[in-house]
Coordinates of C-alpha atoms and ligand atoms in Angstrom, one line a residue:
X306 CA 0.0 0.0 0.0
X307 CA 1.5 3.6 -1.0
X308 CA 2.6 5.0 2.5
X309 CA -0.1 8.1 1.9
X310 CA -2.9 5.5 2.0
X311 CA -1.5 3.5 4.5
X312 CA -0.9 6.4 6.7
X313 CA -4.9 7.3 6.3
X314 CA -5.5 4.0 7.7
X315 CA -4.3 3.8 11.5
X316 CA -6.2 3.3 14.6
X317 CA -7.7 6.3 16.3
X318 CA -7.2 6.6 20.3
X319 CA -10.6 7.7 20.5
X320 CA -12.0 4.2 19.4
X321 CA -10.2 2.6 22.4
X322 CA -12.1 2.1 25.9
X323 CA -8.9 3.7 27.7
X324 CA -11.4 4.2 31.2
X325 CA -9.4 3.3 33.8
X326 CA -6.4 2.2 31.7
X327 CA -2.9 3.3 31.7
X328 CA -2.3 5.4 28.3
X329 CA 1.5 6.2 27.5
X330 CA 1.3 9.2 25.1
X331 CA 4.2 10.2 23.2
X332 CA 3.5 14.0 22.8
X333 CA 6.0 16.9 21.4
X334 CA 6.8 18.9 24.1
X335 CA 10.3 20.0 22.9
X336 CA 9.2 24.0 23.8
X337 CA 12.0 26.7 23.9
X338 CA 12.7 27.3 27.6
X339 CA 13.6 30.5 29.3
X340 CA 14.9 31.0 32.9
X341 CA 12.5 28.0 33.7
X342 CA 9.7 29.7 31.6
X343 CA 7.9 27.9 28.8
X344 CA 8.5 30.9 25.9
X345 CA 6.1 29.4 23.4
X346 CA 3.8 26.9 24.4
X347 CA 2.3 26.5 21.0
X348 CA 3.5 22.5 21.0
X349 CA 1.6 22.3 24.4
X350 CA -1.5 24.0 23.0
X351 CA -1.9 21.1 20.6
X352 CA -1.4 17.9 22.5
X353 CA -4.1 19.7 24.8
X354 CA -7.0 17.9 22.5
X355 CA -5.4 14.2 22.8
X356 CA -5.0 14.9 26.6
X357 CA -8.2 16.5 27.0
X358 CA -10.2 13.5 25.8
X359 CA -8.2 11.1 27.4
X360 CA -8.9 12.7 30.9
X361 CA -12.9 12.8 30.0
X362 CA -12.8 9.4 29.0
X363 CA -11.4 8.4 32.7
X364 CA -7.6 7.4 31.4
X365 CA -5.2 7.2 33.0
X366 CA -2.5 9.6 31.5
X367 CA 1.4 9.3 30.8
X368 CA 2.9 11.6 28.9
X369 CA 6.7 11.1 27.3
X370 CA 8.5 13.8 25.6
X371 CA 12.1 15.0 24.6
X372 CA 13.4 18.7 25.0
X373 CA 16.5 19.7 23.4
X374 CA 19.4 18.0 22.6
X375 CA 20.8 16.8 26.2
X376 CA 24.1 15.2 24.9
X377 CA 25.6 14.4 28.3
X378 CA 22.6 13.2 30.2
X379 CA 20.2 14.6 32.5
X380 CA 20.8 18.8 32.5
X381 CA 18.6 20.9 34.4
X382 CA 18.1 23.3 30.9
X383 CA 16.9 20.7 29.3
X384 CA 14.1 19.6 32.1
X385 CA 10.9 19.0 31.1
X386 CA 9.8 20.4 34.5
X387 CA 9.0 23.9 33.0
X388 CA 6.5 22.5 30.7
X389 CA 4.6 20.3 33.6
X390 CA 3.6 24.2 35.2
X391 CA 2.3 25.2 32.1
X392 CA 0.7 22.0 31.0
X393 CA -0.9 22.4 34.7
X394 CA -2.4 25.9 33.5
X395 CA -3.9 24.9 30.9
X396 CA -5.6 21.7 31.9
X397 CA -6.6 23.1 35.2
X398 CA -5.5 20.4 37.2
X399 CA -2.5 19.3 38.4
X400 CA 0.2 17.4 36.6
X401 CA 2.4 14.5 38.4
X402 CA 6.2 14.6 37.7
X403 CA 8.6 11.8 37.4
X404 CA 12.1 13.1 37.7
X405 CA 13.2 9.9 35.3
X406 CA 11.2 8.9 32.5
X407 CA 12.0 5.0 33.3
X408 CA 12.7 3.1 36.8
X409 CA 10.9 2.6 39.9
X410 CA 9.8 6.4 40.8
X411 CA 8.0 6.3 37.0
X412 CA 6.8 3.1 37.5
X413 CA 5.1 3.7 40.7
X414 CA 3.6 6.7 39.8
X415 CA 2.1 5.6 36.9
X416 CA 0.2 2.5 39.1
X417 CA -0.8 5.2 41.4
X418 CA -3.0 7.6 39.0
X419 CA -6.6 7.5 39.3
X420 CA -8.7 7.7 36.1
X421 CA -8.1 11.5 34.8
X422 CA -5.1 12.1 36.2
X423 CA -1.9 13.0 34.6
X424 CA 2.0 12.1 35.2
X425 CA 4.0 13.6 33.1
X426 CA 7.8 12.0 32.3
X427 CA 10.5 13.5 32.8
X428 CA 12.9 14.3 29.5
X429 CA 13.7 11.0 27.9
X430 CA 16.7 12.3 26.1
X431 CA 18.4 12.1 29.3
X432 CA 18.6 8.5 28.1
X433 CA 21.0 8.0 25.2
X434 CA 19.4 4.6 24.9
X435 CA 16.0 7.2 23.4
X436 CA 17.7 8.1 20.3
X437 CA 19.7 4.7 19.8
X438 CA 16.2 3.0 19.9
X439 CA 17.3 0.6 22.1
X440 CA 15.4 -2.7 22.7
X441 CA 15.8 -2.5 26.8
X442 CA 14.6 1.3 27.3
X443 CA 12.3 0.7 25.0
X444 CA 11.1 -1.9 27.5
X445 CA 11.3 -0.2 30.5
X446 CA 9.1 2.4 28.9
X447 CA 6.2 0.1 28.0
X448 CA 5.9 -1.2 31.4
X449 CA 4.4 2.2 32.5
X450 CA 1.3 1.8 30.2
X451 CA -1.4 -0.6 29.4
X452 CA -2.1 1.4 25.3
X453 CA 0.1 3.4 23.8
X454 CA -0.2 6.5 21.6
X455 CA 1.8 8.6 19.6
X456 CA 0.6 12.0 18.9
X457 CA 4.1 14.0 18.2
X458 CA 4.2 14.1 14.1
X459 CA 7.0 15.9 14.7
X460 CA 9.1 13.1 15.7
X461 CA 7.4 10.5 13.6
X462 CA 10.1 10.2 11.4
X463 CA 12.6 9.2 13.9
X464 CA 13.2 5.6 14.8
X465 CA 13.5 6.6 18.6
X466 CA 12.6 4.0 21.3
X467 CA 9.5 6.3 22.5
X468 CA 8.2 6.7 18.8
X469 CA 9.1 3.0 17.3
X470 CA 10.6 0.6 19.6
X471 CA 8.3 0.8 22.4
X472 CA 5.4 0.1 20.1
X473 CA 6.6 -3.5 19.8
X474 CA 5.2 -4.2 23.3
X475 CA 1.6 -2.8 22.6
X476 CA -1.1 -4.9 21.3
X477 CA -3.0 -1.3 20.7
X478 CA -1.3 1.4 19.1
X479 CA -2.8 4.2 18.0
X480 CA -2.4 7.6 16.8
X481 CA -3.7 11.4 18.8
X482 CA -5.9 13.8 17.1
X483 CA -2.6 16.0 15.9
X484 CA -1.1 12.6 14.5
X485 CA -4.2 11.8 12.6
X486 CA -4.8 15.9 11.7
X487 CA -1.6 15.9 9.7
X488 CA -1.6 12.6 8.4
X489 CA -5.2 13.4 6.8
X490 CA -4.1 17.0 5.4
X491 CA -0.4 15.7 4.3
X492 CA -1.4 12.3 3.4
X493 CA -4.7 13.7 0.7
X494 CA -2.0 16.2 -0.8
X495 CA -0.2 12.8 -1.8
X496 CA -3.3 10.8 -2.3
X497 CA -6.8 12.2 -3.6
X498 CA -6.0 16.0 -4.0
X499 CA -8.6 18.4 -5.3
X500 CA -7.4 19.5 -8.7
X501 CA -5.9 21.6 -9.4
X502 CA -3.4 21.0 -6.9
X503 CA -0.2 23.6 -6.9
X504 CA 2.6 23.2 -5.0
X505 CA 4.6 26.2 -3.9
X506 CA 8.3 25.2 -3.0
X507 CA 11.2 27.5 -1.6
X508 CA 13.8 27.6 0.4
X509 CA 17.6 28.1 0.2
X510 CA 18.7 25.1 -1.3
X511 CA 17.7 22.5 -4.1
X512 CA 19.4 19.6 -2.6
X513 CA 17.0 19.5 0.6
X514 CA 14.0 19.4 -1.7
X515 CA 14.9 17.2 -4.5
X516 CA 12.9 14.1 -3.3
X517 CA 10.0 16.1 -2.4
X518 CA 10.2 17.9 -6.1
X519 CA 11.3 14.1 -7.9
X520 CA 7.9 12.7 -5.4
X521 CA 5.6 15.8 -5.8
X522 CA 6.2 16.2 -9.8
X523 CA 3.5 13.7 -11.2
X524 CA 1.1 14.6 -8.8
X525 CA 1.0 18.3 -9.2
X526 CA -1.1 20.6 -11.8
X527 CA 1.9 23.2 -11.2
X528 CA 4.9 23.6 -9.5
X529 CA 5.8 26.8 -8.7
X530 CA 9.6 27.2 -7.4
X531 CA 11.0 30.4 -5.4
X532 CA 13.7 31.3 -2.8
X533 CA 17.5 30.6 -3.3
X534 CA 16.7 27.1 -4.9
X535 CA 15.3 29.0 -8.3
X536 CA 18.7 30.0 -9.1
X537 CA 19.8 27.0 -10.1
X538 CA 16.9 25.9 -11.9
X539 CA 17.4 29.1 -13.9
X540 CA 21.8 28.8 -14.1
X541 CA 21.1 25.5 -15.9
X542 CA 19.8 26.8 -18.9
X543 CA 22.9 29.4 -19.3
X544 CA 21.3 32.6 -17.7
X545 CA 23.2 34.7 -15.7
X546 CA 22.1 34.5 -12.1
X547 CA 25.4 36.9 -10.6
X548 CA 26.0 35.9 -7.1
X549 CA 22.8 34.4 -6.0
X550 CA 22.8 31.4 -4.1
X551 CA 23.5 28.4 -6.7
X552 CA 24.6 24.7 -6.2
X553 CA 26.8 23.7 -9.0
X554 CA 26.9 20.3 -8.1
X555 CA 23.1 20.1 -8.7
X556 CA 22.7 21.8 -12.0
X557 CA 22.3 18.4 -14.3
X558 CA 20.1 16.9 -11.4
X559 CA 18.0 20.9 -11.7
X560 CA 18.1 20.4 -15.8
X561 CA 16.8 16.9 -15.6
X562 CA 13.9 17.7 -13.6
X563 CA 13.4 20.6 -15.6
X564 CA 13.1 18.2 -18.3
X565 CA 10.4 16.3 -16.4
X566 CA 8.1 18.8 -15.4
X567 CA 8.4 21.1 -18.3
X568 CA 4.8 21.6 -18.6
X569 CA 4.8 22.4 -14.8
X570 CA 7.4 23.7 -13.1
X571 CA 7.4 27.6 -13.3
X572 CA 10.1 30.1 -11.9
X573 CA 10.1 33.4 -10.8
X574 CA 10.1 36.0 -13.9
X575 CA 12.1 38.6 -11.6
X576 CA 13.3 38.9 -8.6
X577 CA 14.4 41.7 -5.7
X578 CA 18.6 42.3 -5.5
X579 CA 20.7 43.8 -4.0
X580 CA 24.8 42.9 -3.0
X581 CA 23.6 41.3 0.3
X582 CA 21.2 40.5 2.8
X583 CA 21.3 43.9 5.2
X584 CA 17.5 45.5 6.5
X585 CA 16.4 48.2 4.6
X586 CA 19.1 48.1 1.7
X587 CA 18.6 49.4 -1.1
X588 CA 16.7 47.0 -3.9
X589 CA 16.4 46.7 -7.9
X590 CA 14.0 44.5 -9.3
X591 CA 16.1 42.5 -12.2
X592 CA 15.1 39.2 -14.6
X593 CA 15.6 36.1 -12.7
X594 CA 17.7 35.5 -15.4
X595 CA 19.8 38.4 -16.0
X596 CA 21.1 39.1 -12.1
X597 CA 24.6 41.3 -13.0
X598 CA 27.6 40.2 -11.3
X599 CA 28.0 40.5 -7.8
X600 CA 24.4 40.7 -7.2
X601 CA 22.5 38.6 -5.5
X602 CA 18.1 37.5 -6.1
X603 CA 17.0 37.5 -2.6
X604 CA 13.4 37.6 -3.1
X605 CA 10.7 36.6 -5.9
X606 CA 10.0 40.3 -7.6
X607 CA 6.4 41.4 -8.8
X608 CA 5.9 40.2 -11.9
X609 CA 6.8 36.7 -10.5
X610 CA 4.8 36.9 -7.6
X611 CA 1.6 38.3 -9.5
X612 CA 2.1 35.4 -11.9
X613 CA 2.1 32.8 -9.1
X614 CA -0.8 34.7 -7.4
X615 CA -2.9 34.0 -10.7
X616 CA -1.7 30.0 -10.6
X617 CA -2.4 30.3 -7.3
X618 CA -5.9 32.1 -7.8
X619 CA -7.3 28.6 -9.7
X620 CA -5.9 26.1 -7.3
X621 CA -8.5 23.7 -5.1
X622 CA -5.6 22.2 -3.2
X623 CA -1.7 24.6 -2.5
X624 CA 1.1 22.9 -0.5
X625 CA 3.4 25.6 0.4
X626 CA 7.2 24.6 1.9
X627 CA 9.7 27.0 1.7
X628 CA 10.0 31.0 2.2
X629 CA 10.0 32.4 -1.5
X630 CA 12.8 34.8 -0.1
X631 CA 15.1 36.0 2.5
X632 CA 11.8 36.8 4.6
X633 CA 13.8 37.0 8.0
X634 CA 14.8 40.4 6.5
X635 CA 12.7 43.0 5.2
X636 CA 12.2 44.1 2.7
X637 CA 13.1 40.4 1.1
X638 CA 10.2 39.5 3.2
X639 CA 7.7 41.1 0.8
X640 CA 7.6 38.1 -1.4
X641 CA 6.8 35.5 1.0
X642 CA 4.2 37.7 2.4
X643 CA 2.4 38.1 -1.0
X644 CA 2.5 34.3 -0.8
X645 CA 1.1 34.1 2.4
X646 CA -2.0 36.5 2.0
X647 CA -3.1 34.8 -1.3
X648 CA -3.1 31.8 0.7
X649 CA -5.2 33.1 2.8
X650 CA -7.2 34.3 0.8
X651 CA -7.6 31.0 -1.2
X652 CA -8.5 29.5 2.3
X653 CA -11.4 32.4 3.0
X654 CA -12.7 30.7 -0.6
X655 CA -12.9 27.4 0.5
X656 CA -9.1 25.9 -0.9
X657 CA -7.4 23.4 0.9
X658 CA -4.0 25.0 1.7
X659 CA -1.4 22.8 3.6
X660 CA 2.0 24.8 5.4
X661 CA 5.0 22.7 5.3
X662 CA 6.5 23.3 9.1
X663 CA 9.7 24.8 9.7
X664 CA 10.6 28.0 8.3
X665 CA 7.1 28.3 6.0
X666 CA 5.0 28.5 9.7
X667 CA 7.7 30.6 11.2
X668 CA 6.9 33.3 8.1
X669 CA 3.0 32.5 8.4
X670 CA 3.3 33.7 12.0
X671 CA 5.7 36.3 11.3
X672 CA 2.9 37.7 8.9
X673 CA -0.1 37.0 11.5
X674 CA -1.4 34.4 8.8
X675 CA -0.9 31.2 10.9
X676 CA -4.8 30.9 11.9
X677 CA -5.6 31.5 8.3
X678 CA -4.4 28.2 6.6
X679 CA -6.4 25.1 6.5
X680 CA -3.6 23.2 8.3
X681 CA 0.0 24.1 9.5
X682 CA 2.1 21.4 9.9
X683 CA 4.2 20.8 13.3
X684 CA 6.2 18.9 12.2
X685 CA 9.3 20.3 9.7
X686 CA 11.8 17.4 9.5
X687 CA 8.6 14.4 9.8
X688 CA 6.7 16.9 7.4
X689 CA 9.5 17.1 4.4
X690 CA 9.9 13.5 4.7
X691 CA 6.6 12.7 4.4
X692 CA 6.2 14.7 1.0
X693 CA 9.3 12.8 -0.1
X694 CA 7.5 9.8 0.0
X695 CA 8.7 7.7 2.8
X696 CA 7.7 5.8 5.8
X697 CA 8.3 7.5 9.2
X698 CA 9.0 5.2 11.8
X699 CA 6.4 6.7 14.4
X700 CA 4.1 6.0 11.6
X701 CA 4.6 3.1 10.6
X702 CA 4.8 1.4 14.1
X703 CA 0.8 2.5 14.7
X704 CA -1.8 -0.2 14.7
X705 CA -4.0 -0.1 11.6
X706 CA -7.6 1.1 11.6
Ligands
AMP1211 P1 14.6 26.0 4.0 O1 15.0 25.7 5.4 O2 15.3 25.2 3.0 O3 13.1 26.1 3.8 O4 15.2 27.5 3.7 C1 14.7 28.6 4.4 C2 15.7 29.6 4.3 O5 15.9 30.0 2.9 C3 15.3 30.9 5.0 O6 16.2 31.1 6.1 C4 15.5 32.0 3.9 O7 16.2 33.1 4.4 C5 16.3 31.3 2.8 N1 16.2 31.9 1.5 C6 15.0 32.0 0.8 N2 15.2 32.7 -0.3 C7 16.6 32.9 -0.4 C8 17.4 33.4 -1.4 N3 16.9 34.0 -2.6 N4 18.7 33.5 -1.2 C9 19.2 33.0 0.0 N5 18.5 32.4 0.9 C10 17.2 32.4 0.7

């Protein structure tokens, strides 16, 4: 089965009679921390509907994250003890802690929850064993709960032993409402689209998008490429692109694809330069293809982005990854934000428009547009891969519908 159809077919949590049960719950609480003070508790906000239902239904709830990148074991900056306060505030109730996500303490107060309460585990990076998957941890793990579900997408395409191995020792495995949100929106782009179906790609580099372009390419109606990646796509057929961002060891791979998606891929007419990326610099609006020398296409320029906006303007379904420019810096934001309001817009008309993660939500909020998309995907890394086609672990390792 392709992996988008397959990955429409796992088991909901909400199907399960979890009352009274022990439910180990993978979420993503890997929040930026500031002097022990959640600073965006966005992730938290939207594991709150998994955990939410799970308490009404009388489970019993364990929750397992990772925060950060502890390389030498348990740090205090890299507690998970921050997030248990806020999680607290938001649930209204309070939220058990286990200072080690395995062993005795864990163990015990996971048997001692009542139905509706919450423990929450403390960070399981503090583990090595975590990211090596191992068999053992993974083990340890699974003895806290009695189901297991995995609602952090964002780590789904990990083979960590919270996300795949502990699966192995659950007869029932299902996936949380955020699993199954972006597995419907990301796995339809792949699947049964609404035609016609444009895909909006960016970013600074071609060679972190090739599989998704070589996978997205016969499903699209268009493909519409911006950012620094254009520049290769348009230095392959001889134009002059000065000293925008270009990656000569891709050019054949750029002319080959080219070659594929003739009748589809479309590149940015012109585009915003200037010598480098400084706020408030100075701008001329050049060809895509005749950039002088020591110049450098930082942004799409208008007549590009009015011409996406009009491919845009007849699409049923847009997947957007990948900032169109420099949008970190104005004014080679303007671009991206062009992109962003006709997505909108689309949306406000009844289009299904799909955010890669990463960078492409960080502009959407940037621009106030990140409630105005029909789904924003949490996860970056899981999200790309996805698109590309493969398997995620955390995926795969769900029980099917
Ligand atoms: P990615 O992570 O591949 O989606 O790339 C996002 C980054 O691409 C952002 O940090 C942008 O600043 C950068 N970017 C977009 N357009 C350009 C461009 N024309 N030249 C250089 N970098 C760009």
């Amino acid at each position: 089965m392709p992996i988008e159809t397959a990955a429409l077919n796992k088991l909901s949590f909400d199907r399960l009679d979890v009352r009274g049960k022990r439910v180990l719950v993978r979420v993503d609480f890997n929040v930026p921390v500031e002097g022990n003070q959640v600073s965006d508790a966005t992730r938290i906000k939207e594991s709150l509907p998994t955990i939410q239902k799970l308490i009404r239904d009388g489970a019993k709830v364990i929750l397992m994250s990772h925060l950060g990148r502890p390389r030498k074991g348990p740090a205090p900056e890299f507690s998970l003890a921050p997030v248990r306060n806020k999680l607290a505030d938001f649930l209204g109730q309070p939220v058990e802690f286990a200072a080690d996500c395995i062993g005795p303490e864990a163990e015990a107060k996971a048997q001692g929850l009542k139905p509706g309460e919450v423990l929450l585990l403390e960070n399981l990076r503090f583990h090595p064993e975590e990211e090596k998957n191992d068999l053992e941890f993974s083990k340890k793990l699974a003895r806290l709960g009695e189901i297991y579900v995995n609602d952090a997408f964002g780590s789904a395409h990990r083979a960590h032993a919270s996300t795949a191995g502990v699966a192995q020792f659950f007869e029932k495995r299902a996936g949380g409402y955020l699993m199954q949100k972006e597995l419907k929106f990301l796995g339809q782009l792949l699947s049964d689209p609404e035609r016609p179906f444009v895909a909006i790609l960016g970013g600074a580099k071609v060679s972190d998008k090739i599989a998704v372009i070589e996978n997205l390419l016969p499903k699209v109606d268009k493909l519409l490429i911006g950012g620094g990646m254009a520049y290769t796509f348009v230095a392959v057929q001889g134009k002059k692109v000065g000293a925008s961002i270009l990656e000569p060891e891709r050019l054949e791979l750029a002319g080959t694809l080219l070659q594929k998606g003739k009748d589809k891929i479309v590149l940015p007419e012109d585009s915003m330069v200037a010598p480098e990326v400084k706020p408030d610099i100075t701008v001329q609006i050049y060809p895509s293809d005749e950039i002088p020398d020591g110049l450098k296409g930082l942004d799409i320029g208008p007549k590009a982005a009015e011409n996406f906006g009009l491919i845009l303007d007849k699409a049923k379904t847009v997947l957007w990854n990948g900032p169109v420019g420099v949008f970190e810096v104005s004014p080679f934001d303007a671009g991206t934000k062009k992109i962003g309001q006709k997505l909108a817009e689309l949306t406000a008309r009844g289009a299904i428009t799909v955010v890669g993660g990463g960078d492409t939500a960080a502009a959407c909020a940037r621009f106030g547009l990140s409630d105005k998309m029909s789904h924003i995907s949490t996860g970056g890394g899981a999200a790309l891969e996805f698109l590309e086609g493969k398997t995620l672990p955390g995926v795969a390792a769900l029980s099917d519908a």
